[in-house]
PDB file of C-alpha atoms and ligand atoms in Angstrom:
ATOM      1  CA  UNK A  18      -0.235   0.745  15.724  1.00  0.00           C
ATOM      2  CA  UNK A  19      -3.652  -0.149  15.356  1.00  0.00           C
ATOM      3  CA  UNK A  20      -5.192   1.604  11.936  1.00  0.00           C
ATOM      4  CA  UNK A  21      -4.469   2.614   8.516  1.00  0.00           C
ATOM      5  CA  UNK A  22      -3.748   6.201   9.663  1.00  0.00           C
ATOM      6  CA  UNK A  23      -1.513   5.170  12.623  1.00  0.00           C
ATOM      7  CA  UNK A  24       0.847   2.669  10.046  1.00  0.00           C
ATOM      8  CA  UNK A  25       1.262   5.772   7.759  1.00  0.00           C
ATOM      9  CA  UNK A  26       2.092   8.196  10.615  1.00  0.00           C
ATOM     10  CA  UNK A  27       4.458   5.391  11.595  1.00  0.00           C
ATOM     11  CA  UNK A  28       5.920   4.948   8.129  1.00  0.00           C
ATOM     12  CA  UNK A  29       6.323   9.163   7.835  1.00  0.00           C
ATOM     13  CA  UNK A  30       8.530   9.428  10.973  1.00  0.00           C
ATOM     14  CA  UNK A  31      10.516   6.435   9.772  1.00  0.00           C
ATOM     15  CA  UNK A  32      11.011   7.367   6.150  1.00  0.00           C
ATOM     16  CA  UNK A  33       9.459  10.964   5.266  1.00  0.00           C
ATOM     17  CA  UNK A  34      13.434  12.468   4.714  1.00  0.00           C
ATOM     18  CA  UNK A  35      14.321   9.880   2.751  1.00  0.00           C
ATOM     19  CA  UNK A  36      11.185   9.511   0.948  1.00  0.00           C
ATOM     20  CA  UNK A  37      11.579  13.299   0.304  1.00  0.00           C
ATOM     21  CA  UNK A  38      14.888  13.204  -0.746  1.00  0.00           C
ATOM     22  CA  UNK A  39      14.174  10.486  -3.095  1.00  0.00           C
ATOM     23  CA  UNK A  40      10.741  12.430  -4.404  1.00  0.00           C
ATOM     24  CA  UNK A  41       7.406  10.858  -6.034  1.00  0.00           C
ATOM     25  CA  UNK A  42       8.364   9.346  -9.452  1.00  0.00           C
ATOM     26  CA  UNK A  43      11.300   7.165  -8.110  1.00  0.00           C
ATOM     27  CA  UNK A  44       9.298   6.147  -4.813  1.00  0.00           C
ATOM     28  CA  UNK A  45       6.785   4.927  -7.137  1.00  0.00           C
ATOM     29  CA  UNK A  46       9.001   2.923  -8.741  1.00  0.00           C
ATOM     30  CA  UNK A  47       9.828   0.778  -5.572  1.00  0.00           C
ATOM     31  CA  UNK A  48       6.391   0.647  -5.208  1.00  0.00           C
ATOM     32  CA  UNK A  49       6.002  -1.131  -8.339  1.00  0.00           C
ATOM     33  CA  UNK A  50       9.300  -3.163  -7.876  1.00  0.00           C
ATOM     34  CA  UNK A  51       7.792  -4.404  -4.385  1.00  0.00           C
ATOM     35  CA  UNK A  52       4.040  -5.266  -6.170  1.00  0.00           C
ATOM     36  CA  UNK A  53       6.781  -7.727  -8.730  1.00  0.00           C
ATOM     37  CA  UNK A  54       8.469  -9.226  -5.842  1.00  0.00           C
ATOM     38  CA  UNK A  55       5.039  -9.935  -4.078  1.00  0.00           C
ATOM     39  CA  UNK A  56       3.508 -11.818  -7.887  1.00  0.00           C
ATOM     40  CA  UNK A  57       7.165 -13.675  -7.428  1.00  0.00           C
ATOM     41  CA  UNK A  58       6.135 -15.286  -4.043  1.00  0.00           C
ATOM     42  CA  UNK A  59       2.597 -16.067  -5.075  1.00  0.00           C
ATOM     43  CA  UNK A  60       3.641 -18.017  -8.302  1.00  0.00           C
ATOM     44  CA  UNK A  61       6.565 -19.794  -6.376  1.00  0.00           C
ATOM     45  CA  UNK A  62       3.395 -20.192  -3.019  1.00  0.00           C
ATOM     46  CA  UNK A  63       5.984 -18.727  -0.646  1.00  0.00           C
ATOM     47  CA  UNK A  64       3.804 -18.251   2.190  1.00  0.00           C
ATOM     48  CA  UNK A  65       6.410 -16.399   4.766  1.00  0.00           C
ATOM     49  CA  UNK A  66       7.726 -14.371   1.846  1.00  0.00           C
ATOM     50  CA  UNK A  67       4.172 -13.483   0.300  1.00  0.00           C
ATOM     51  CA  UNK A  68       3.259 -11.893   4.278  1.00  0.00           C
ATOM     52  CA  UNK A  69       6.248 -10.346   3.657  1.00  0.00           C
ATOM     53  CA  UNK A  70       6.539  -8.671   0.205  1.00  0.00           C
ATOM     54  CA  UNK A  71       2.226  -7.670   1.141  1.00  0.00           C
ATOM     55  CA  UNK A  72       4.180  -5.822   4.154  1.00  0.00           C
ATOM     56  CA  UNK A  73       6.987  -4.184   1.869  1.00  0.00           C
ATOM     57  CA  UNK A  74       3.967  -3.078  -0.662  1.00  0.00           C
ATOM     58  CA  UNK A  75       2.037  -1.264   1.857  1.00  0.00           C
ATOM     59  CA  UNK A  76       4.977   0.265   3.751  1.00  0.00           C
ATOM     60  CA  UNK A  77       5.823   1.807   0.151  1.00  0.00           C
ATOM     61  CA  UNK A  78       2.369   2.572  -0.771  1.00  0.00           C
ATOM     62  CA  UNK A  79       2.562   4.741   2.593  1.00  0.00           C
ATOM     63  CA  UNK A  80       5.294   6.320   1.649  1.00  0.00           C
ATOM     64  CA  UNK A  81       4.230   7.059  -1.545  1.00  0.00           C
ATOM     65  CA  UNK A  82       1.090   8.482   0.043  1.00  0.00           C
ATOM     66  CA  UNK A  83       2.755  10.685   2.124  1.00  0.00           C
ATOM     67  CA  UNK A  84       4.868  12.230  -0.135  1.00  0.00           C
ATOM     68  CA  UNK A  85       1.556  12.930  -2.483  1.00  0.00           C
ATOM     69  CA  UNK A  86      -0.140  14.312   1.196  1.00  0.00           C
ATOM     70  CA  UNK A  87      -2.812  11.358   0.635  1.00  0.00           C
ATOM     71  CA  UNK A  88      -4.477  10.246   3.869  1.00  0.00           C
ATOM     72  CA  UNK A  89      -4.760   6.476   3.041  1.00  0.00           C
ATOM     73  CA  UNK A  90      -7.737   5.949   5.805  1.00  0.00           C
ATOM     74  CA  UNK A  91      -9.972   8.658   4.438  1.00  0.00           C
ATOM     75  CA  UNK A  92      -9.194   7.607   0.968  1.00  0.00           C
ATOM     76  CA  UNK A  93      -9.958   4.363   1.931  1.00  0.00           C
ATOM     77  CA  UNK A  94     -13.153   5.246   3.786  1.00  0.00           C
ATOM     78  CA  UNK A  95     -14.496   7.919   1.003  1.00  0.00           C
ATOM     79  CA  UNK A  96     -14.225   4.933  -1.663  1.00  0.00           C
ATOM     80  CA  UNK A  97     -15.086   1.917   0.315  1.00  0.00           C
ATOM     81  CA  UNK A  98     -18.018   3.445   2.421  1.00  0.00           C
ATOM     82  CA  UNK A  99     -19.038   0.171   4.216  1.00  0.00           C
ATOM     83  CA  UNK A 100     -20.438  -1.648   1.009  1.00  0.00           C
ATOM     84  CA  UNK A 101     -19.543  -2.286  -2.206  1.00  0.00           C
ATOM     85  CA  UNK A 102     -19.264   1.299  -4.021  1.00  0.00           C
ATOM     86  CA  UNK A 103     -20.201  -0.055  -7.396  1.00  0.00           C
ATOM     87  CA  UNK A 104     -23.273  -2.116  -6.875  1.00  0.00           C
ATOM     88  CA  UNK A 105     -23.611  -1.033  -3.554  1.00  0.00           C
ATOM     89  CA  UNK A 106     -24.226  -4.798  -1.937  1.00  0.00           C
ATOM     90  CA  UNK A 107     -22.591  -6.709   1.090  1.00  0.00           C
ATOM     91  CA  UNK A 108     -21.232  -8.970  -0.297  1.00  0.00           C
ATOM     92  CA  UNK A 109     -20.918  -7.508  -4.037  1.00  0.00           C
ATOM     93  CA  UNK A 110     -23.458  -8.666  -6.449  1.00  0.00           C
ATOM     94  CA  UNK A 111     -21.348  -6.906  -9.249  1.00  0.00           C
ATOM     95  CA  UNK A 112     -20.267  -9.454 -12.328  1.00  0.00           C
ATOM     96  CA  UNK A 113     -17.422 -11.238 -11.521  1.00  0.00           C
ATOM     97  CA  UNK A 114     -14.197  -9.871 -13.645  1.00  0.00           C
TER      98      UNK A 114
HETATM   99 MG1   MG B  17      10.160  -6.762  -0.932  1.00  0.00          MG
HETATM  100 ZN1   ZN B  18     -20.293  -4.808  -6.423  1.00  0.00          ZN
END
């Protein structure tokens, strides 16, 4: 398991019937729950648990993905294109927010 693709292929056999069964809304809402456990183990500077709630928000972000038949890698390639796809730059020049 070597890309973006490959990790949500991975995810799909794993989880894809009970990801279905569970269906888009609720999915998302793990999703979510995961993004407040990772926040949790950045304010308490939980190192092993941060690597492992960014793990838990991906994995559900895949799932999430596949249930909405979203290819993360050519999302991620159409809107990230090499450069910055705002100002255009590498590294971005855009004001800092
Ligand atoms: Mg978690
Ligand atoms: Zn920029």
């Amino acid at each position: 398991m070597t890309s973006i693709r490959e990790f949500q292929e991975l995810m799909r056999a794993i989880y894809y019937e009970r990801d279905s069964r569970r269906g888009i809304e609720r999915t998302f809402m793990w999703l979510v729950q995961e993004v407040g456990e990772l926040s949790r183990a950045i304010l308490r500077n939980d190192r092993e648990n941060i690597e492992e709630e960014v793990a838990d928000v991906l994995a559900w972000l895949a799932s999430l993905c596949n249930l909405l038949g979203i290819d993360m890698e050519n999302a991620v390639i159409k809107k990230y294109p090499g450069r910055c796809p705002k100002c255009g730059s590498i590294p971005c020049r855009c004001d800092l927010k």
